Short mmCIF file of C-alpha atoms and ligand atoms in Angstrom, two decimals:
data_model
loop_
_atom_site.label_atom_id
_atom_site.label_comp_id
_atom_site.label_asym_id
_atom_site.label_seq_id
_atom_site.Cartn_x
_atom_site.Cartn_y
_atom_site.Cartn_z
CA MET T 1 -5.97 -7.71 -16.36
CA VAL T 2 -3.90 -8.75 -13.34
CA ASP T 3 -5.90 -11.37 -11.45
CA TYR T 4 -3.32 -13.27 -9.40
CA ILE T 5 0.00 -12.93 -7.58
CA LYS T 6 2.95 -14.88 -8.93
CA TYR T 7 3.40 -17.33 -6.05
CA THR T 8 7.01 -18.37 -6.57
CA SER T 9 8.94 -20.84 -4.41
CA GLU T 10 10.95 -17.94 -2.92
CA MET T 11 7.69 -16.27 -1.95
CA ALA T 12 6.36 -19.50 -0.43
CA ASN T 13 9.52 -19.67 1.66
CA ASP T 14 9.27 -16.06 2.91
CA TRP T 15 5.53 -16.17 3.51
CA SER T 16 5.36 -19.48 5.40
CA LYS T 17 8.19 -18.34 7.70
CA THR T 18 6.43 -15.00 8.31
CA TRP T 19 3.11 -16.60 9.24
CA TYR T 20 4.90 -18.97 11.62
CA ASP T 21 7.08 -16.27 13.23
CA THR T 22 4.14 -13.90 13.67
CA LYS T 23 2.00 -16.56 15.32
CA PHE T 24 4.71 -17.46 17.84
CA GLU T 25 6.80 -14.27 18.21
CA ARG T 26 4.20 -11.51 17.65
CA PRO T 27 0.87 -13.17 18.48
CA TRP T 28 -0.72 -9.75 19.15
CA ALA T 29 -0.30 -8.94 15.44
CA PHE T 30 -1.78 -12.19 14.14
CA LYS T 31 -5.40 -11.01 13.87
CA ARG T 32 -4.27 -7.91 11.93
CA LEU T 33 -2.28 -10.14 9.63
CA LEU T 34 -5.43 -12.17 8.93
CA ASP T 35 -7.35 -8.92 8.30
CA SER T 36 -4.70 -7.85 5.80
CA SER T 37 -4.98 -11.13 3.90
CA THR T 38 -8.68 -11.25 2.98
CA SER T 39 -10.04 -11.63 -0.54
CA SER T 40 -11.10 -7.95 -0.42
CA GLN T 41 -7.52 -6.91 0.34
CA MET T 42 -6.37 -8.95 -2.64
CA GLN T 43 -9.15 -7.53 -4.86
CA SER T 44 -8.19 -3.93 -4.07
CA LYS T 45 -4.48 -4.52 -4.78
CA LEU T 46 -5.19 -6.44 -8.02
CA TRP T 47 -7.48 -3.59 -9.13
CA LEU T 48 -4.72 -1.05 -8.48
CA THR T 49 -2.18 -3.15 -10.40
CA THR T 50 -4.57 -3.67 -13.31
CA GLU T 51 -5.29 0.05 -13.70
CA LEU T 52 -1.60 0.97 -13.41
CA GLN T 53 -0.71 -1.62 -16.02
CA LYS T 54 -3.35 -0.19 -18.40
CA LEU T 55 -2.01 3.34 -17.92
CA ASN T 56 1.57 2.23 -18.56
CA LEU T 57 3.00 5.11 -16.47
CA TYR T 58 6.65 5.54 -15.49
CA HIS T 59 7.08 4.16 -12.00
CA LYS T 60 10.57 2.87 -11.27
CA LYS T 61 10.83 4.17 -7.70
CA VAL T 62 7.68 3.86 -5.62
CA ALA T 63 6.80 4.91 -2.06
CA ILE T 64 3.88 3.34 -0.23
CA ILE T 65 2.39 5.28 2.68
CA GLY T 66 0.89 3.06 5.38
CA GLY T 67 1.76 -0.05 3.39
CA TRP T 68 1.00 -2.23 6.41
CA PHE T 69 2.42 -5.77 5.83
CA ALA T 70 2.79 -5.01 2.11
CA HIS T 71 2.77 -8.70 1.20
CA TYR T 72 0.27 -8.37 -1.66
CA ILE T 73 1.23 -5.02 -3.10
CA THR T 74 5.02 -5.44 -3.14
CA PRO T 75 5.20 -8.53 -5.39
CA LEU T 76 2.51 -7.06 -7.65
CA LEU T 77 4.60 -3.91 -8.11
CA ILE T 78 7.93 -5.66 -8.53
CA ASP T 79 6.94 -8.85 -10.39
CA ASN T 80 4.07 -7.52 -12.52
CA LEU T 81 4.81 -3.82 -13.01
CA LYS T 82 8.61 -4.18 -12.98
CA VAL T 83 9.10 -1.49 -10.33
CA ASP T 84 12.79 -1.26 -9.29
CA LEU T 85 12.39 -0.03 -5.73
CA VAL T 86 9.55 -0.07 -3.16
CA HIS T 87 9.81 1.97 0.05
CA ASN T 88 7.09 1.45 2.66
CA TYR T 89 6.55 4.34 5.13
CA ASP T 90 4.56 2.98 8.05
CA ILE T 91 4.45 4.29 11.62
CA ASP T 92 3.72 0.84 13.07
CA GLU T 93 6.81 -1.11 14.06
CA ASP T 94 5.12 -4.53 13.90
CA ALA T 95 3.94 -3.77 10.39
CA ARG T 96 7.45 -2.74 9.33
CA LEU T 97 9.11 -5.86 10.78
CA ILE T 98 6.51 -8.27 9.45
CA SER T 99 6.55 -6.62 6.02
CA CYS T 100 10.32 -7.06 5.87
CA GLU T 101 9.90 -10.77 6.58
CA PHE T 102 7.22 -11.20 3.90
CA ASN T 103 9.40 -9.34 1.42
CA ARG T 104 12.75 -10.75 2.53
CA ARG T 105 13.80 -11.78 -1.00
CA TYR T 106 13.27 -8.22 -2.29
CA LYS T 107 14.89 -6.63 0.79
CA LYS T 108 17.99 -8.80 0.31
CA GLY T 109 18.14 -7.71 -3.33
CA GLY T 110 17.91 -4.01 -2.35
CA LYS T 111 14.42 -3.61 -3.82
CA TYR T 112 12.39 -3.24 -0.61
CA LYS T 113 12.94 -0.97 2.37
CA VAL T 114 10.84 0.33 5.28
CA TYR T 115 10.81 3.69 7.06
CA GLY T 116 9.12 4.67 10.35
CA LYS T 117 8.92 8.36 9.48
CA ASN T 118 5.48 9.99 9.70
CA VAL T 119 5.25 11.69 6.31
CA PHE T 120 2.31 13.81 7.49
CA ILE T 121 4.71 15.57 9.90
CA ASP T 122 8.11 15.48 8.18
CA PRO T 123 8.97 16.01 4.50
CA ILE T 124 9.80 13.02 2.34
CA GLU T 125 13.51 13.34 1.60
CA GLU T 126 13.79 10.99 -1.38
CA HIS T 127 12.51 11.40 -4.92
CA TYR T 128 9.76 8.99 -6.00
CA ASP T 129 8.07 8.54 -9.38
CA MET T 130 4.94 7.31 -7.70
CA ILE T 131 3.40 7.47 -4.21
CA ILE T 132 0.74 4.92 -3.31
CA ASN T 133 -1.60 5.26 -0.34
CA THR T 134 -4.25 2.52 -0.13
CA ALA T 135 -5.05 3.53 3.45
CA CYS T 136 -6.28 7.12 2.99
CA GLU T 137 -9.23 6.44 5.30
CA HIS T 138 -6.70 6.09 8.15
CA MET T 139 -4.88 9.40 7.62
CA PHE T 140 -5.02 13.15 7.03
CA PRO T 141 -5.97 14.27 3.50
CA MET T 142 -3.09 13.76 1.07
CA LYS T 143 -2.83 17.51 0.29
CA LYS T 144 -0.93 17.76 3.60
CA ILE T 145 1.90 15.78 1.97
CA LYS T 146 1.92 18.18 -0.99
CA GLU T 147 2.17 21.11 1.43
CA LEU T 148 5.14 19.51 3.21
CA ASN T 149 6.84 18.70 -0.12
CA PRO T 150 6.21 21.66 -2.46
CA ALA T 151 8.48 20.22 -5.18
CA LEU T 152 6.69 16.86 -5.20
CA ASP T 153 6.14 15.62 -8.76
CA ALA T 154 5.15 12.01 -8.12
CA ILE T 155 2.05 10.34 -9.55
CA LEU T 156 -0.35 9.67 -6.68
CA VAL T 157 -2.31 6.42 -6.47
CA LEU T 158 -4.93 6.66 -3.74
CA GLN T 159 -7.60 4.39 -2.32
CA SER T 160 -10.20 5.04 0.37
CA THR T 161 -13.66 3.94 1.44
CA SER T 162 -17.03 5.29 2.55
CA GLU T 163 -17.24 2.69 5.33
CA THR T 164 -17.35 4.56 8.65
CA LYS T 165 -18.08 1.66 11.05
CA TYR T 166 -14.41 1.23 12.13
CA ASP T 167 -12.92 3.57 14.79
CA ASP T 168 -9.63 3.88 12.89
CA HIS T 169 -11.38 5.03 9.68
CA ILE T 170 -10.88 8.67 10.58
CA ASN T 171 -11.10 10.14 7.07
CA CYS T 172 -13.69 8.37 4.90
CA VAL T 173 -14.89 9.79 1.58
CA SER T 174 -18.18 9.39 -0.26
CA SER T 175 -16.77 9.41 -3.81
CA ALA T 176 -13.64 9.17 -5.93
CA GLU T 177 -14.08 12.89 -6.67
CA GLU T 178 -13.85 13.67 -2.95
CA LEU T 179 -10.69 11.56 -2.68
CA SER T 180 -9.14 13.45 -5.60
CA GLU T 181 -10.13 16.81 -4.04
CA GLN T 182 -8.46 15.74 -0.78
CA ALA T 183 -5.21 15.39 -2.71
CA ASN T 184 -5.74 18.50 -4.81
CA LEU T 185 -5.19 16.51 -8.02
CA LYS T 186 -4.87 18.69 -11.13
CA GLU T 187 -4.48 15.87 -13.68
CA ILE T 188 -6.55 12.71 -13.26
CA TYR T 189 -5.56 9.54 -15.15
CA PHE T 190 -8.04 7.18 -13.47
CA SER T 191 -11.01 7.60 -11.15
CA GLY T 192 -13.42 4.85 -10.15
CA SER T 193 -15.06 2.72 -7.49
CA LYS T 194 -15.54 -0.97 -6.79
CA VAL T 195 -17.70 -2.91 -4.32
CA LEU T 196 -15.42 -5.49 -2.72
CA HIS T 197 -16.28 -9.01 -1.46
CA ASN T 198 -16.66 -7.59 2.08
CA GLY T 199 -19.46 -5.31 0.84
CA MET T 200 -17.44 -2.10 1.28
CA THR T 201 -17.09 0.39 -1.55
CA ARG T 202 -13.50 1.24 -2.41
CA PHE T 203 -12.64 4.39 -4.33
CA MET T 204 -9.43 4.84 -6.31
CA VAL T 205 -7.87 7.81 -8.07
CA ILE T 206 -4.61 8.02 -9.98
CA GLY T 207 -3.24 11.44 -10.87
CA LYS T 208 -0.96 14.39 -10.09
C1 LIG V 301 -5.11 -0.83 8.48
S1 LIG V 301 -3.75 -0.52 7.48
C2 LIG V 301 -4.20 -0.37 5.80
C3 LIG V 301 -5.60 -0.71 5.37
C4 LIG V 301 -5.93 -0.38 3.94
N1 LIG V 301 -7.27 -0.83 3.69
C5 LIG V 301 -4.99 -1.01 2.92
O1 LIG V 301 -5.34 -2.01 2.33
O2 LIG V 301 -3.90 -0.50 2.68
C6 LIG V 301 -3.32 1.15 7.82
C7 LIG V 301 -1.84 1.30 7.96
O3 LIG V 301 -1.56 2.71 7.92
C8 LIG V 301 -0.55 2.96 8.87
N2 LIG V 301 -0.58 4.38 9.19
C9 LIG V 301 -1.53 5.09 9.86
N3 LIG V 301 -1.19 6.40 9.91
C10 LIG V 301 -0.01 6.54 9.25
C11 LIG V 301 0.85 7.63 8.94
N4 LIG V 301 0.58 8.85 9.36
N5 LIG V 301 1.97 7.39 8.24
C12 LIG V 301 2.27 6.12 7.82
N6 LIG V 301 1.50 5.05 8.09
C13 LIG V 301 0.37 5.25 8.79
C14 LIG V 301 -0.85 2.03 10.01
O4 LIG V 301 0.27 1.82 10.83
C15 LIG V 301 -1.28 0.76 9.26
O5 LIG V 301 -0.19 -0.08 9.01
#
């Protein structure tokens, strides 16, 4: 079981600088940064890492869709699951810049990169072994990405919620089965749900 992030001195350096810079240079993004750093956020990313570790799937090159600040998920993928390359596709410029600061050590080493492309409009041009979307409640159903990329062979790792009280939760689901149907998964390696510390139910499916 993966139940913590490896908080190295390099990480402490990147993270403390990012918190400081965001507070003073991008104060409008500070509340969102706090929201992205809750215990529930950590729980959902540790859960994902734990299940991926159990499955022992091949995942050297990974894309994250809507990775947001990607400060929890990136070290878990690189340090725990030994992923070689993480690409975060996020349409929000603040998120991209802040995520690059959090992950500066990986970016410098060529392991982390961000893209502003909206992958629900344009095809993904690179090959990935795995595509992670832990923000499915914010987007169109994932089958749209399969339609835009007919040759896509990546393992999909998806999370969503049934919590409809937020305006930007435009695509909630009521079960893991519904989440898997939204992605038209033919092979399912994991399917489950978890009630997080914030009281919301999170669903996760892993499959193709
Ligand atoms: C609120 S955050 C993620 C919350 C989610 N609970 C999680 O832990 O991953 C949603 C992110 O998705 C991004 N986003 C929304 N629509 C997108 C799209 N079409 N393509 C890429 N990113 C998108 C937003 O910019 C934001 O950074």
